[in-house]
Tab-separated table of C-alpha atoms in Angstrom:
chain	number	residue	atom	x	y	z
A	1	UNK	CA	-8.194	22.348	-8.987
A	2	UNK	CA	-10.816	20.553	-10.783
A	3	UNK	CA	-9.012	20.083	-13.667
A	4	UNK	CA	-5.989	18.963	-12.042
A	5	UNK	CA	-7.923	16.565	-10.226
A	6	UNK	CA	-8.939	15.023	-13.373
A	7	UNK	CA	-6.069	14.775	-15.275
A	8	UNK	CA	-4.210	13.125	-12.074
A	9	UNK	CA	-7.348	10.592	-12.161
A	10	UNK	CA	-6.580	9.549	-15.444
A	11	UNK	CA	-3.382	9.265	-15.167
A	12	UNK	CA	-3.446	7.226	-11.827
A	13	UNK	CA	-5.975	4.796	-14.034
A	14	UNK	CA	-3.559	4.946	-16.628
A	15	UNK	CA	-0.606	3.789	-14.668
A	16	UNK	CA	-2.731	1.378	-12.684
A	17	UNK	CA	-3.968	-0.429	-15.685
A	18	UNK	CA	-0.097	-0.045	-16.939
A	19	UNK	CA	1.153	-1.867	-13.754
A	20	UNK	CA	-0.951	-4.309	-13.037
A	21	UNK	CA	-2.620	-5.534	-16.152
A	22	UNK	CA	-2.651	-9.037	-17.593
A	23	UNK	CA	0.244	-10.414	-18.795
A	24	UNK	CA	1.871	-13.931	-19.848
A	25	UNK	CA	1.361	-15.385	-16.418
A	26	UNK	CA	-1.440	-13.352	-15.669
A	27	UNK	CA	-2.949	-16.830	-15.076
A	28	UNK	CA	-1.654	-17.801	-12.404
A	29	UNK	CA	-2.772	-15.079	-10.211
A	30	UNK	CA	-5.831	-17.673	-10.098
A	31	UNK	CA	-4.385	-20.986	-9.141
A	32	UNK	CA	-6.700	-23.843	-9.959
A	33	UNK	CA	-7.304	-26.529	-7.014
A	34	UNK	CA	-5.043	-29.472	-8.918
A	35	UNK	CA	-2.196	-27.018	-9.290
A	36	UNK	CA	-2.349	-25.703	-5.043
A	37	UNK	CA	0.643	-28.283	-4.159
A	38	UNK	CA	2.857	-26.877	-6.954
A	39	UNK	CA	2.410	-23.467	-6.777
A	40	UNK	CA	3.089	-23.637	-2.998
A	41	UNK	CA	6.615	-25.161	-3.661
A	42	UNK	CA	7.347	-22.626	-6.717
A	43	UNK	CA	6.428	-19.769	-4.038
A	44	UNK	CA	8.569	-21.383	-1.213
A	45	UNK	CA	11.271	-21.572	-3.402
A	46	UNK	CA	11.474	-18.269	-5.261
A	47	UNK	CA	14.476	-16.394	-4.983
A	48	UNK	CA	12.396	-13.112	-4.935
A	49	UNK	CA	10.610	-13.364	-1.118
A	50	UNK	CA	9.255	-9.569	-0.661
A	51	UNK	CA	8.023	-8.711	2.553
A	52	UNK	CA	5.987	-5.508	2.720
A	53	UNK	CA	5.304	-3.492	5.953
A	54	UNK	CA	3.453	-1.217	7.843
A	55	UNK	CA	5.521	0.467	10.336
A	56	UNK	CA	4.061	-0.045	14.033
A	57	UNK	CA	4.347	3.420	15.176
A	58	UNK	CA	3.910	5.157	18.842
A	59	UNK	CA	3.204	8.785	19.379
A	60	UNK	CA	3.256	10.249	23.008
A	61	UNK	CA	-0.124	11.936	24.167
A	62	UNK	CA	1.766	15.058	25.073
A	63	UNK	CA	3.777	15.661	21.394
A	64	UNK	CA	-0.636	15.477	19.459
A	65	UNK	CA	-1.820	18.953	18.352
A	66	UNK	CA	-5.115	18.785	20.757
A	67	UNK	CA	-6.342	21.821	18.444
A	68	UNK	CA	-5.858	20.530	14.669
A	69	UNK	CA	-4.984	17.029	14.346
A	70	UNK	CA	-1.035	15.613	14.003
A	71	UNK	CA	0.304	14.780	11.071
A	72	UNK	CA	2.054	11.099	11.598
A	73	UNK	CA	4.459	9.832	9.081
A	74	UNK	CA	4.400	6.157	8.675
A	75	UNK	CA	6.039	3.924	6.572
A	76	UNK	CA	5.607	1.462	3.808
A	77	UNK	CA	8.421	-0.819	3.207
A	78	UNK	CA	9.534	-3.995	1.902
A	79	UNK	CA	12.568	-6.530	2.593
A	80	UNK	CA	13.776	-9.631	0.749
A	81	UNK	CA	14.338	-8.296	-2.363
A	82	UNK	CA	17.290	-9.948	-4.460
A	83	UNK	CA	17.161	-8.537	-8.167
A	84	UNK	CA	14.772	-5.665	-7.473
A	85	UNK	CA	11.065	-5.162	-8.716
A	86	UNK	CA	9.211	-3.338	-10.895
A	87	UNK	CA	5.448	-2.688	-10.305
A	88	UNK	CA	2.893	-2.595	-7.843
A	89	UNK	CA	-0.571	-1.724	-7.146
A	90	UNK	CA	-0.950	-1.964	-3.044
A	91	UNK	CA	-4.246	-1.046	-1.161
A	92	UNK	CA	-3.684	-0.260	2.463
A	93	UNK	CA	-6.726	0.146	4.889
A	94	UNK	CA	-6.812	2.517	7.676
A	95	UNK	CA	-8.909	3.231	10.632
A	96	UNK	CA	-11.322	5.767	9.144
A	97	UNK	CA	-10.861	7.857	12.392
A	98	UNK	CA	-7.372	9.412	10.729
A	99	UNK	CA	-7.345	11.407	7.798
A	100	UNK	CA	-4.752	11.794	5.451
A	101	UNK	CA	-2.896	14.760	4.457
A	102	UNK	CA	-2.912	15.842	1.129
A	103	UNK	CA	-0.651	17.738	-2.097
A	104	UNK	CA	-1.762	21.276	-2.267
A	105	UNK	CA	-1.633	20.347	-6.130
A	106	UNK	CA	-3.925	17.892	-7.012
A	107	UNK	CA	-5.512	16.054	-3.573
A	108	UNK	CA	-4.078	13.635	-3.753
A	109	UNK	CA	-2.600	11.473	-0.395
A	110	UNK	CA	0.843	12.817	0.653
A	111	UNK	CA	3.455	10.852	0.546
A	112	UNK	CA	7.216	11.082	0.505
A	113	UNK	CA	9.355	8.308	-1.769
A	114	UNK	CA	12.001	6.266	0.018
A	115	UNK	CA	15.150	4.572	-1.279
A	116	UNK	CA	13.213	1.461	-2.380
A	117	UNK	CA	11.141	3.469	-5.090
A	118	UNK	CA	13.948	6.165	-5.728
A	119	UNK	CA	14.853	4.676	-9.177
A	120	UNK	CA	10.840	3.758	-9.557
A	121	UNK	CA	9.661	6.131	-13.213
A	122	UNK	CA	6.264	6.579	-11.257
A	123	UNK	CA	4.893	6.413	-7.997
A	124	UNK	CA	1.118	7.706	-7.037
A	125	UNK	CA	-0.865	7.623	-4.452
A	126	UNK	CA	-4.762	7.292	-4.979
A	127	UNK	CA	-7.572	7.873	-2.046
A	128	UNK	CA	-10.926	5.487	-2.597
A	129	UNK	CA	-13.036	7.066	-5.043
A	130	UNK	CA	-15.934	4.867	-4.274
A	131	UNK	CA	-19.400	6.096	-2.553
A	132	UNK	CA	-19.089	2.407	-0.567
A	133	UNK	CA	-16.077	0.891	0.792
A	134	UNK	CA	-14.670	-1.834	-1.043
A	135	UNK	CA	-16.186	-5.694	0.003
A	136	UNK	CA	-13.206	-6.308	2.030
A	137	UNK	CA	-13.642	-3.582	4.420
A	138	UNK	CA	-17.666	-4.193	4.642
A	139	UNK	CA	-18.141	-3.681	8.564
A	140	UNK	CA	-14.697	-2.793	9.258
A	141	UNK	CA	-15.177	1.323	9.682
A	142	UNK	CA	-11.283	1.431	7.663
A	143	UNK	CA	-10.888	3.816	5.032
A	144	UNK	CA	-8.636	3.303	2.072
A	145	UNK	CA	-5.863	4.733	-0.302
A	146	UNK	CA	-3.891	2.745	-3.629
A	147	UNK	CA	-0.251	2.677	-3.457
A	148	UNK	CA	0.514	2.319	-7.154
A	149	UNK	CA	4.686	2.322	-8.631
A	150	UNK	CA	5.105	1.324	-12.836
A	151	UNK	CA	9.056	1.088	-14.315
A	152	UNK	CA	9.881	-0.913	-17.348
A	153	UNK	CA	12.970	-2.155	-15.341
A	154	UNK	CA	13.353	-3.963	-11.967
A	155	UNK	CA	14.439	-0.301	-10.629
A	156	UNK	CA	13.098	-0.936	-7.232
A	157	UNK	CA	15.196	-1.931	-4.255
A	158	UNK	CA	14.415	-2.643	-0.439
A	159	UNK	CA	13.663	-0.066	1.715
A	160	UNK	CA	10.914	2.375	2.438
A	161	UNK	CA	9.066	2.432	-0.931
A	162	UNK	CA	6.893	5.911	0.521
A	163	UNK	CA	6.042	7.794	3.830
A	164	UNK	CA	2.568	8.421	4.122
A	165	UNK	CA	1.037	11.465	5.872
A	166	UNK	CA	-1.751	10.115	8.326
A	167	UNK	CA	-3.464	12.556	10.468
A	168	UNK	CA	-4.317	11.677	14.305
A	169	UNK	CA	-7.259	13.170	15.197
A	170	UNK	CA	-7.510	16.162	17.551
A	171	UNK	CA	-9.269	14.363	19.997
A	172	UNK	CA	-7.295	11.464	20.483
A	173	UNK	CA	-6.172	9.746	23.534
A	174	UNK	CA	-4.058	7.934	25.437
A	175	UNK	CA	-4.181	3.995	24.529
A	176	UNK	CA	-6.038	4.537	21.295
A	177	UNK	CA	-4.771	2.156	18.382
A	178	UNK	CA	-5.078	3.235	14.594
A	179	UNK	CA	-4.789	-0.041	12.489
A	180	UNK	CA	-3.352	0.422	9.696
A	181	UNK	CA	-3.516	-2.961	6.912
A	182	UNK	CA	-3.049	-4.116	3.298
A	183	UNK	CA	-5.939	-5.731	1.859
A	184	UNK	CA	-6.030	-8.161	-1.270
A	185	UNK	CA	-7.980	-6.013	-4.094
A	186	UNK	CA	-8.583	-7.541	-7.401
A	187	UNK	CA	-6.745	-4.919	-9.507
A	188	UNK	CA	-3.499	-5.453	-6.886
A	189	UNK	CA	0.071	-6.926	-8.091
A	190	UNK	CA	3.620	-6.437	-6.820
A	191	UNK	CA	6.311	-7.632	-9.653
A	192	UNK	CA	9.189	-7.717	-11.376
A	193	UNK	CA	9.306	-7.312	-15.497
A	194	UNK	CA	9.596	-11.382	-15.290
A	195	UNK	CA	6.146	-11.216	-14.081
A	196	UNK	CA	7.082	-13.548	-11.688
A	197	UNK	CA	4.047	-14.945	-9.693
A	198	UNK	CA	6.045	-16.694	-6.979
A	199	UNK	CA	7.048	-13.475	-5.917
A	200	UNK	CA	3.697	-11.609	-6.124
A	201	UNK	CA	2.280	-14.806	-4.424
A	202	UNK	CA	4.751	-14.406	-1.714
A	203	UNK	CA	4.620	-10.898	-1.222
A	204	UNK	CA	1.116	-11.165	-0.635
A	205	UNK	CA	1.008	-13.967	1.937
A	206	UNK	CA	3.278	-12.156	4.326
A	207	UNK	CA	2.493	-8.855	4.814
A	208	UNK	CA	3.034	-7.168	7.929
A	209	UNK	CA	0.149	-4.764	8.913
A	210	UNK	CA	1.099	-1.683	11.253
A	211	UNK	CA	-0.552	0.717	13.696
A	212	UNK	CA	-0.459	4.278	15.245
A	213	UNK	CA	-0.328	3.948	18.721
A	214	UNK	CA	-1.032	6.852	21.491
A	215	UNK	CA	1.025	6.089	24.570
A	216	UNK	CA	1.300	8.416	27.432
């Protein structure tokens, strides 16, 4: 298991680095103060306006597993695609009272693909490896995982890009919220093989965070 562990590290930096390095307009990730009015109108007027999203989820009290925990699938999605996209490095945050189920073959967070990563060559999932949470999430008791997709073609559509496995804990009650979030990391990207900053610009600004909600 150790082993596999390993090799599935490397290969999740591997595909990271892959999908989110530098590129031609790497640049303009970091848009300098004299430039803010035109990059604002490039983003407004991209053709490429991804939304991604948490689903908002509600469990009843009486379907949890009071014993073991209860496995929750929720979903990460996105919308406004036109000519698909590419690659993507996506941390989500999550209440660090849920857990998250894992492959029986290397650890790592499960996850099912959905039609919007289908076509996608790779798609991982990555828990933080870090012994402190990332600066972000300093005082915000919210674990973390890396949703991370590479394809040399704009192979991704809209849709649910992969079903995560979140675990409710067994003592969970009625009313209790899980928050569920993207966060901005440094290493993050969503694009096309245009490397189209509009987009990633966009995609970023309008996120829709989601929840797991107990109801009774």
């Amino acid at each position: 298991m150790k082993k596999i562990s390993a090799l599935f590290m490397a290969l999740t930096v591997l595909v990271l680095s892959v999908s989110c390095s530098s590129s031609k307009n790497s640049e303009s990730v970091i848009i300098p103060e004299e430039s803010q009015t035109t990059a604002e109108t490039e983003i407004s007027e991209s053709i490429e306006k991804p939304v991604l999203k948490i689903t908002e989820k509600e469990i009843s009290y009486s379907e949890l597993d009071h014993e073991n925990g209860t496995v929750v699938p929720v979903d990460y999605s996105v919308s406004g695609i036109v000519n698909g996209w590419s690659s993507s490095g996506i941390h989500i945050a999550f209440d660090n009272r849920l857990d998250l189920k894992t492959d029986d073959l290397d650890g790592s967070p499960s996850f099912a693909r959905g039609e919007a990563s289908q076509y996608i060559s790779s798609v991982i999932s990555i828990r933080w490896q870090g012994e402190n949470p990332p600066d972000e999430l300093e005082g915000k008791n919210m674990d973390n995982l890396t949703m991370i997709t590479a394809d040399s073609s704009n192979s991704g559509d809209n849709g649910v890009i992969a079903t995560i496995d979140f675990i409710v804990p067994a003592d969970a009650k009625a009313g209790d919220v899980y928050n569920i979030e993207f966060f901005r990391y440094e290493t993050d990207c969503f694009r096309n093989i245009e490397f189209d900053s509009a987009m990633e610009e966009y995609a970023f600004a309008n996120w829709q965070n989601g929840y797991i909600k107990i109801t009774e």
